[in-house]
PDB file of C-alpha atoms in Angstrom:
ATOM      1  CA  GLU G 421     381.054  54.284 139.553  1.00  0.00           C
ATOM      2  CA  ALA G 422     378.123  56.229 140.975  1.00  0.00           C
ATOM      3  CA  GLY G 423     376.147  54.472 143.667  1.00  0.00           C
ATOM      4  CA  VAL G 424     372.415  54.123 144.204  1.00  0.00           C
ATOM      5  CA  ALA G 425     370.827  57.557 144.482  1.00  0.00           C
ATOM      6  CA  GLN G 426     367.733  58.307 146.527  1.00  0.00           C
ATOM      7  CA  SER G 427     365.716  61.422 147.197  1.00  0.00           C
ATOM      8  CA  PRO G 428     364.611  63.071 149.298  1.00  0.00           C
ATOM      9  CA  ARG G 429     366.867  62.144 152.190  1.00  0.00           C
ATOM     10  CA  TYR G 430     364.354  63.235 154.793  1.00  0.00           C
ATOM     11  CA  LYS G 431     360.620  63.809 154.748  1.00  0.00           C
ATOM     12  CA  ILE G 432     358.170  64.822 157.454  1.00  0.00           C
ATOM     13  CA  ILE G 433     354.450  64.591 156.726  1.00  0.00           C
ATOM     14  CA  GLU G 434     351.205  64.359 158.632  1.00  0.00           C
ATOM     15  CA  LYS G 435     349.162  61.187 158.694  1.00  0.00           C
ATOM     16  CA  ARG G 436     346.784  60.750 155.770  1.00  0.00           C
ATOM     17  CA  GLN G 437     349.066  62.788 153.511  1.00  0.00           C
ATOM     18  CA  SER G 438     350.783  61.318 150.482  1.00  0.00           C
ATOM     19  CA  VAL G 439     354.508  60.982 149.886  1.00  0.00           C
ATOM     20  CA  ALA G 440     356.745  59.706 147.106  1.00  0.00           C
ATOM     21  CA  PHE G 441     360.335  58.533 147.099  1.00  0.00           C
ATOM     22  CA  TRP G 442     362.646  58.281 144.141  1.00  0.00           C
ATOM     23  CA  CYS G 443     365.487  55.881 143.423  1.00  0.00           C
ATOM     24  CA  ASN G 444     368.062  55.751 140.642  1.00  0.00           C
ATOM     25  CA  PRO G 445     369.984  52.464 140.679  1.00  0.00           C
ATOM     26  CA  ILE G 446     373.538  51.860 139.592  1.00  0.00           C
ATOM     27  CA  SER G 447     373.792  52.135 135.821  1.00  0.00           C
ATOM     28  CA  GLY G 448     373.161  48.815 134.135  1.00  0.00           C
ATOM     29  CA  HIS G 449     371.624  47.118 137.155  1.00  0.00           C
ATOM     30  CA  ALA G 450     368.536  45.219 136.084  1.00  0.00           C
ATOM     31  CA  THR G 451     367.189  44.472 139.538  1.00  0.00           C
ATOM     32  CA  LEU G 452     365.856  47.072 141.935  1.00  0.00           C
ATOM     33  CA  TYR G 453     364.576  46.555 145.472  1.00  0.00           C
ATOM     34  CA  TRP G 454     362.661  48.732 147.914  1.00  0.00           C
ATOM     35  CA  TYR G 455     363.006  47.974 151.624  1.00  0.00           C
ATOM     36  CA  GLN G 456     361.368  49.434 154.713  1.00  0.00           C
ATOM     37  CA  GLN G 457     363.539  49.619 157.837  1.00  0.00           C
ATOM     38  CA  ILE G 458     361.779  50.517 161.048  1.00  0.00           C
ATOM     39  CA  LEU G 459     364.011  51.814 163.819  1.00  0.00           C
ATOM     40  CA  GLY G 460     365.768  48.975 165.610  1.00  0.00           C
ATOM     41  CA  GLN G 461     364.745  46.337 163.071  1.00  0.00           C
ATOM     42  CA  GLY G 462     366.187  44.726 160.012  1.00  0.00           C
ATOM     43  CA  PRO G 463     365.068  45.831 156.551  1.00  0.00           C
ATOM     44  CA  LYS G 464     361.881  44.316 155.176  1.00  0.00           C
ATOM     45  CA  LEU G 465     361.636  43.764 151.429  1.00  0.00           C
ATOM     46  CA  LEU G 466     358.628  45.609 150.018  1.00  0.00           C
ATOM     47  CA  ILE G 467     359.030  45.054 146.308  1.00  0.00           C
ATOM     48  CA  GLN G 468     361.548  43.754 143.785  1.00  0.00           C
ATOM     49  CA  PHE G 469     361.702  44.718 140.108  1.00  0.00           C
ATOM     50  CA  GLN G 470     363.521  42.873 137.360  1.00  0.00           C
ATOM     51  CA  ASN G 471     363.863  45.520 134.648  1.00  0.00           C
ATOM     52  CA  ASN G 472     360.368  47.042 134.653  1.00  0.00           C
ATOM     53  CA  GLY G 473     358.515  43.933 135.837  1.00  0.00           C
ATOM     54  CA  VAL G 474     357.558  43.078 139.409  1.00  0.00           C
ATOM     55  CA  VAL G 475     359.184  39.883 140.731  1.00  0.00           C
ATOM     56  CA  ASP G 476     358.065  40.000 144.352  1.00  0.00           C
ATOM     57  CA  ASP G 477     355.645  42.356 146.069  1.00  0.00           C
ATOM     58  CA  SER G 478     354.261  39.951 148.646  1.00  0.00           C
ATOM     59  CA  GLN G 479     355.097  42.212 151.591  1.00  0.00           C
ATOM     60  CA  LEU G 480     353.932  45.465 150.008  1.00  0.00           C
ATOM     61  CA  PRO G 481     350.780  46.863 151.704  1.00  0.00           C
ATOM     62  CA  LYS G 482     349.010  47.380 148.422  1.00  0.00           C
ATOM     63  CA  ASP G 483     346.094  49.292 149.898  1.00  0.00           C
ATOM     64  CA  ARG G 484     348.385  52.260 150.499  1.00  0.00           C
ATOM     65  CA  PHE G 485     351.758  51.570 148.910  1.00  0.00           C
ATOM     66  CA  SER G 486     352.534  51.545 145.217  1.00  0.00           C
ATOM     67  CA  ALA G 487     355.734  51.409 143.225  1.00  0.00           C
ATOM     68  CA  GLU G 488     356.671  51.639 139.602  1.00  0.00           C
ATOM     69  CA  ARG G 489     359.708  51.347 137.386  1.00  0.00           C
ATOM     70  CA  LEU G 490     358.341  52.393 134.059  1.00  0.00           C
ATOM     71  CA  LYS G 491     361.459  52.422 131.894  1.00  0.00           C
ATOM     72  CA  GLY G 492     363.379  49.790 133.775  1.00  0.00           C
ATOM     73  CA  VAL G 493     365.754  52.335 135.255  1.00  0.00           C
ATOM     74  CA  ASP G 494     364.672  54.632 138.068  1.00  0.00           C
ATOM     75  CA  SER G 495     361.775  53.890 140.367  1.00  0.00           C
ATOM     76  CA  THR G 496     359.285  55.649 142.613  1.00  0.00           C
ATOM     77  CA  LEU G 497     357.629  54.367 145.770  1.00  0.00           C
ATOM     78  CA  LYS G 498     354.449  56.084 146.907  1.00  0.00           C
ATOM     79  CA  ILE G 499     352.466  55.969 150.121  1.00  0.00           C
ATOM     80  CA  GLN G 500     348.898  57.220 150.036  1.00  0.00           C
ATOM     81  CA  PRO G 501     347.583  57.838 152.643  1.00  0.00           C
ATOM     82  CA  ALA G 502     350.393  57.611 155.182  1.00  0.00           C
ATOM     83  CA  LYS G 503     349.928  56.180 158.649  1.00  0.00           C
ATOM     84  CA  LEU G 504     351.967  56.746 161.789  1.00  0.00           C
ATOM     85  CA  GLU G 505     353.415  53.241 161.544  1.00  0.00           C
ATOM     86  CA  ASP G 506     354.920  54.073 158.144  1.00  0.00           C
ATOM     87  CA  SER G 507     357.623  56.092 159.889  1.00  0.00           C
ATOM     88  CA  ALA G 508     360.799  54.347 158.834  1.00  0.00           C
ATOM     89  CA  VAL G 509     363.791  54.539 156.558  1.00  0.00           C
ATOM     90  CA  TYR G 510     363.036  53.479 153.004  1.00  0.00           C
ATOM     91  CA  LEU G 511     366.027  51.900 151.357  1.00  0.00           C
ATOM     92  CA  CYS G 512     366.512  51.282 147.684  1.00  0.00           C
ATOM     93  CA  ALA G 513     369.000  48.693 146.477  1.00  0.00           C
ATOM     94  CA  SER G 514     370.085  47.407 143.097  1.00  0.00           C
ATOM     95  CA  SER G 515     371.957  44.442 141.712  1.00  0.00           C
ATOM     96  CA  SER G 516     373.084  43.440 138.266  1.00  0.00           C
ATOM     97  CA  LEU G 517     371.882  39.880 138.014  1.00  0.00           C
ATOM     98  CA  GLY G 518     368.952  39.509 140.334  1.00  0.00           C
ATOM     99  CA  ARG G 519     368.404  36.597 142.673  1.00  0.00           C
ATOM    100  CA  GLY G 520     369.568  33.774 140.459  1.00  0.00           C
ATOM    101  CA  PRO G 521     371.970  30.985 141.307  1.00  0.00           C
ATOM    102  CA  LEU G 522     375.063  33.135 140.976  1.00  0.00           C
ATOM    103  CA  GLN G 523     376.630  35.054 143.772  1.00  0.00           C
ATOM    104  CA  GLU G 524     375.112  38.470 143.814  1.00  0.00           C
ATOM    105  CA  THR G 525     375.564  41.576 145.916  1.00  0.00           C
ATOM    106  CA  GLN G 526     372.939  44.205 146.530  1.00  0.00           C
ATOM    107  CA  TYR G 527     374.119  47.790 146.627  1.00  0.00           C
ATOM    108  CA  PHE G 528     372.088  50.019 148.905  1.00  0.00           C
ATOM    109  CA  GLY G 529     371.317  53.709 148.587  1.00  0.00           C
ATOM    110  CA  PRO G 530     371.515  56.152 151.518  1.00  0.00           C
ATOM    111  CA  GLY G 531     367.799  55.813 152.262  1.00  0.00           C
ATOM    112  CA  THR G 532     364.930  58.221 152.804  1.00  0.00           C
ATOM    113  CA  ARG G 533     364.012  58.817 156.418  1.00  0.00           C
ATOM    114  CA  LEU G 534     360.239  59.316 156.735  1.00  0.00           C
ATOM    115  CA  LEU G 535     358.524  60.677 159.806  1.00  0.00           C
ATOM    116  CA  VAL G 536     354.726  60.614 159.898  1.00  0.00           C
ATOM    117  CA  LEU G 537     353.171  62.875 162.543  1.00  0.00           C
TER     118      LEU G 537
ATOM    119  CA  GLU M1474     357.231  30.722 157.449  1.00  0.00           C
ATOM    120  CA  LEU M1475     360.886  31.691 157.240  1.00  0.00           C
ATOM    121  CA  LYS M1476     362.261  33.184 160.425  1.00  0.00           C
ATOM    122  CA  VAL M1477     365.732  34.580 160.915  1.00  0.00           C
ATOM    123  CA  GLU M1478     367.109  35.029 164.412  1.00  0.00           C
ATOM    124  CA  GLN M1479     370.326  36.723 165.335  1.00  0.00           C
ATOM    125  CA  ASN M1480     372.046  36.631 168.649  1.00  0.00           C
ATOM    126  CA  PRO M1481     373.147  38.418 170.535  1.00  0.00           C
ATOM    127  CA  LEU M1482     371.171  41.545 169.654  1.00  0.00           C
ATOM    128  CA  PHE M1483     373.578  43.748 171.578  1.00  0.00           C
ATOM    129  CA  LEU M1484     377.238  43.168 172.218  1.00  0.00           C
ATOM    130  CA  SER M1485     379.786  45.327 173.961  1.00  0.00           C
ATOM    131  CA  MET M1486     383.326  44.072 173.878  1.00  0.00           C
ATOM    132  CA  GLN M1487     386.879  45.183 174.433  1.00  0.00           C
ATOM    133  CA  GLU M1488     389.330  45.814 171.656  1.00  0.00           C
ATOM    134  CA  GLY M1489     391.550  42.836 170.961  1.00  0.00           C
ATOM    135  CA  LYS M1490     388.949  40.249 171.915  1.00  0.00           C
ATOM    136  CA  ASN M1491     387.330  37.643 169.692  1.00  0.00           C
ATOM    137  CA  TYR M1492     383.625  37.095 169.391  1.00  0.00           C
ATOM    138  CA  THR M1493     380.997  35.404 167.245  1.00  0.00           C
ATOM    139  CA  ILE M1494     377.577  36.549 166.074  1.00  0.00           C
ATOM    140  CA  TYR M1495     375.069  33.813 165.263  1.00  0.00           C
ATOM    141  CA  CYS M1496     372.348  33.740 162.636  1.00  0.00           C
ATOM    142  CA  ASN M1497     369.792  30.926 162.772  1.00  0.00           C
ATOM    143  CA  TYR M1498     367.068  30.438 160.209  1.00  0.00           C
ATOM    144  CA  SER M1499     364.072  28.187 160.136  1.00  0.00           C
ATOM    145  CA  THR M1500     363.871  26.666 156.644  1.00  0.00           C
ATOM    146  CA  THR M1501     366.091  25.704 153.746  1.00  0.00           C
ATOM    147  CA  SER M1502     367.666  28.715 152.096  1.00  0.00           C
ATOM    148  CA  ASP M1503     369.485  29.363 148.859  1.00  0.00           C
ATOM    149  CA  ARG M1504     371.969  31.913 150.054  1.00  0.00           C
ATOM    150  CA  LEU M1505     372.840  33.988 153.067  1.00  0.00           C
ATOM    151  CA  TYR M1506     374.103  37.556 153.244  1.00  0.00           C
ATOM    152  CA  TRP M1507     375.915  39.536 155.910  1.00  0.00           C
ATOM    153  CA  TYR M1508     375.655  43.330 155.947  1.00  0.00           C
ATOM    154  CA  ARG M1509     377.106  46.100 158.047  1.00  0.00           C
ATOM    155  CA  GLN M1510     375.228  49.282 158.909  1.00  0.00           C
ATOM    156  CA  ASP M1511     376.780  52.307 160.610  1.00  0.00           C
ATOM    157  CA  PRO M1512     374.464  54.675 162.548  1.00  0.00           C
ATOM    158  CA  GLY M1513     372.424  56.810 160.190  1.00  0.00           C
ATOM    159  CA  LYS M1514     373.984  55.131 157.175  1.00  0.00           C
ATOM    160  CA  SER M1515     372.862  52.591 154.642  1.00  0.00           C
ATOM    161  CA  LEU M1516     373.806  48.928 154.433  1.00  0.00           C
ATOM    162  CA  GLU M1517     377.133  47.705 153.149  1.00  0.00           C
ATOM    163  CA  SER M1518     377.442  44.185 151.813  1.00  0.00           C
ATOM    164  CA  LEU M1519     380.084  42.113 153.599  1.00  0.00           C
ATOM    165  CA  PHE M1520     379.632  38.511 152.477  1.00  0.00           C
ATOM    166  CA  VAL M1521     377.449  36.323 150.291  1.00  0.00           C
ATOM    167  CA  LEU M1522     377.441  32.638 151.243  1.00  0.00           C
ATOM    168  CA  LEU M1523     376.045  30.193 148.724  1.00  0.00           C
ATOM    169  CA  SER M1524     376.683  26.664 149.856  1.00  0.00           C
ATOM    170  CA  ASN M1525     377.132  24.419 152.841  1.00  0.00           C
ATOM    171  CA  GLY M1526     380.548  24.815 154.371  1.00  0.00           C
ATOM    172  CA  ALA M1527     381.194  28.141 152.671  1.00  0.00           C
ATOM    173  CA  VAL M1528     383.704  30.282 154.533  1.00  0.00           C
ATOM    174  CA  LYS M1529     384.697  33.794 153.580  1.00  0.00           C
ATOM    175  CA  GLN M1530     387.115  36.166 155.252  1.00  0.00           C
ATOM    176  CA  GLU M1531     387.764  39.858 154.919  1.00  0.00           C
ATOM    177  CA  GLY M1532     390.187  41.428 157.344  1.00  0.00           C
ATOM    178  CA  ARG M1533     389.127  40.666 160.900  1.00  0.00           C
ATOM    179  CA  LEU M1534     385.737  39.287 159.854  1.00  0.00           C
ATOM    180  CA  MET M1535     385.043  35.706 158.856  1.00  0.00           C
ATOM    181  CA  ALA M1536     381.652  34.314 157.885  1.00  0.00           C
ATOM    182  CA  SER M1537     380.645  30.690 157.588  1.00  0.00           C
ATOM    183  CA  LEU M1538     377.542  28.764 156.620  1.00  0.00           C
ATOM    184  CA  ASP M1539     376.228  25.406 157.811  1.00  0.00           C
ATOM    185  CA  THR M1540     373.075  24.704 155.835  1.00  0.00           C
ATOM    186  CA  LYS M1541     372.368  21.458 157.659  1.00  0.00           C
ATOM    187  CA  ALA M1542     372.265  23.257 160.996  1.00  0.00           C
ATOM    188  CA  ARG M1543     370.643  26.294 159.347  1.00  0.00           C
ATOM    189  CA  LEU M1544     373.277  28.433 160.980  1.00  0.00           C
ATOM    190  CA  SER M1545     375.671  31.111 159.875  1.00  0.00           C
ATOM    191  CA  THR M1546     378.313  32.731 162.022  1.00  0.00           C
ATOM    192  CA  LEU M1547     380.194  36.000 161.755  1.00  0.00           C
ATOM    193  CA  HIS M1548     383.430  35.780 163.694  1.00  0.00           C
ATOM    194  CA  ILE M1549     385.363  38.833 164.751  1.00  0.00           C
ATOM    195  CA  THR M1550     389.057  38.407 165.450  1.00  0.00           C
ATOM    196  CA  ALA M1551     391.006  40.870 167.609  1.00  0.00           C
ATOM    197  CA  ALA M1552     388.256  43.475 167.451  1.00  0.00           C
ATOM    198  CA  VAL M1553     389.076  47.113 166.790  1.00  0.00           C
ATOM    199  CA  HIS M1554     386.908  50.167 167.447  1.00  0.00           C
ATOM    200  CA  ASP M1555     386.254  50.710 163.724  1.00  0.00           C
ATOM    201  CA  LEU M1556     384.212  47.521 163.647  1.00  0.00           C
ATOM    202  CA  SER M1557     381.535  49.085 165.865  1.00  0.00           C
ATOM    203  CA  ALA M1558     378.317  48.916 163.838  1.00  0.00           C
ATOM    204  CA  THR M1559     375.128  46.920 163.473  1.00  0.00           C
ATOM    205  CA  TYR M1560     375.512  43.645 161.607  1.00  0.00           C
ATOM    206  CA  PHE M1561     372.603  42.016 159.796  1.00  0.00           C
ATOM    207  CA  CYS M1562     372.244  38.590 158.301  1.00  0.00           C
ATOM    208  CA  ALA M1563     369.662  38.019 155.583  1.00  0.00           C
ATOM    209  CA  VAL M1564     368.382  34.757 154.175  1.00  0.00           C
ATOM    210  CA  ASP M1565     367.326  34.441 150.558  1.00  0.00           C
ATOM    211  CA  MET M1566     364.823  31.846 149.389  1.00  0.00           C
ATOM    212  CA  ILE M1567     364.870  32.258 145.634  1.00  0.00           C
ATOM    213  CA  ARG M1568     362.168  29.671 144.968  1.00  0.00           C
ATOM    214  CA  ASP M1569     359.739  31.502 147.214  1.00  0.00           C
ATOM    215  CA  ASP M1570     360.964  34.967 146.279  1.00  0.00           C
ATOM    216  CA  LYS M1571     361.669  35.821 149.912  1.00  0.00           C
ATOM    217  CA  ILE M1572     364.510  37.773 151.471  1.00  0.00           C
ATOM    218  CA  ILE M1573     364.235  37.973 155.253  1.00  0.00           C
ATOM    219  CA  PHE M1574     366.572  39.990 157.445  1.00  0.00           C
ATOM    220  CA  GLY M1575     367.442  39.325 161.049  1.00  0.00           C
ATOM    221  CA  LYS M1576     366.934  42.065 163.618  1.00  0.00           C
ATOM    222  CA  GLY M1577     370.609  42.887 163.645  1.00  0.00           C
ATOM    223  CA  THR M1578     373.392  42.719 166.212  1.00  0.00           C
ATOM    224  CA  ARG M1579     374.504  46.070 167.554  1.00  0.00           C
ATOM    225  CA  LEU M1580     378.207  45.759 168.219  1.00  0.00           C
ATOM    226  CA  HIS M1581     380.051  48.276 170.354  1.00  0.00           C
ATOM    227  CA  ILE M1582     383.781  47.864 170.710  1.00  0.00           C
ATOM    228  CA  LEU M1583     385.363  49.701 173.590  1.00  0.00           C
ATOM    229  CA  PRO M1584     388.808  51.185 173.036  1.00  0.00           C
TER     230      PRO M1584
END
């Protein structure tokens, strides 16, 4: 079974530029998550999709970050314009059932490491 | 506001020793996760704990959950070098749509 795919793996941009990340979850997984992990910290949930609908985006800085999952499969996360403090690893994860009462595991992709200069 | 605190944040230990990592959280949660992260790698799910008193074991790792104390522990038995990694706990509050991670415990096991 193929895992969660992300691209690019690394990206270096200058502040005020735009950048986009792509994620393809495990086939059949309805729920997709984007996390931001700053060096030395735990991941912070940015947005959660259930199929193509947003479940939770309370920690997404909506003035500069946007995400979509148009067909309920793959997803893109965009930052426009980027700031220095956006330097982090952006992790995508997927799960089959979402955050219901049943035991559920999130499967994480390899991440995209972003450096903003 | 939900807060998740792990301790210790750094731990260096000898092979063969036992140790425990603690995860405290501030409000009622619906489930608790433990993850492992190797340097430069993504997160790997270790355990999902759903209810008070839940205990799960995999190899030399055992996780437990005490919802009344708002505490989860990850116990390492007879540590081996391969267990060197950063371990994260994460607390899920389904009703509030929140998943909060701890800062992680960086574990270094000396051969």
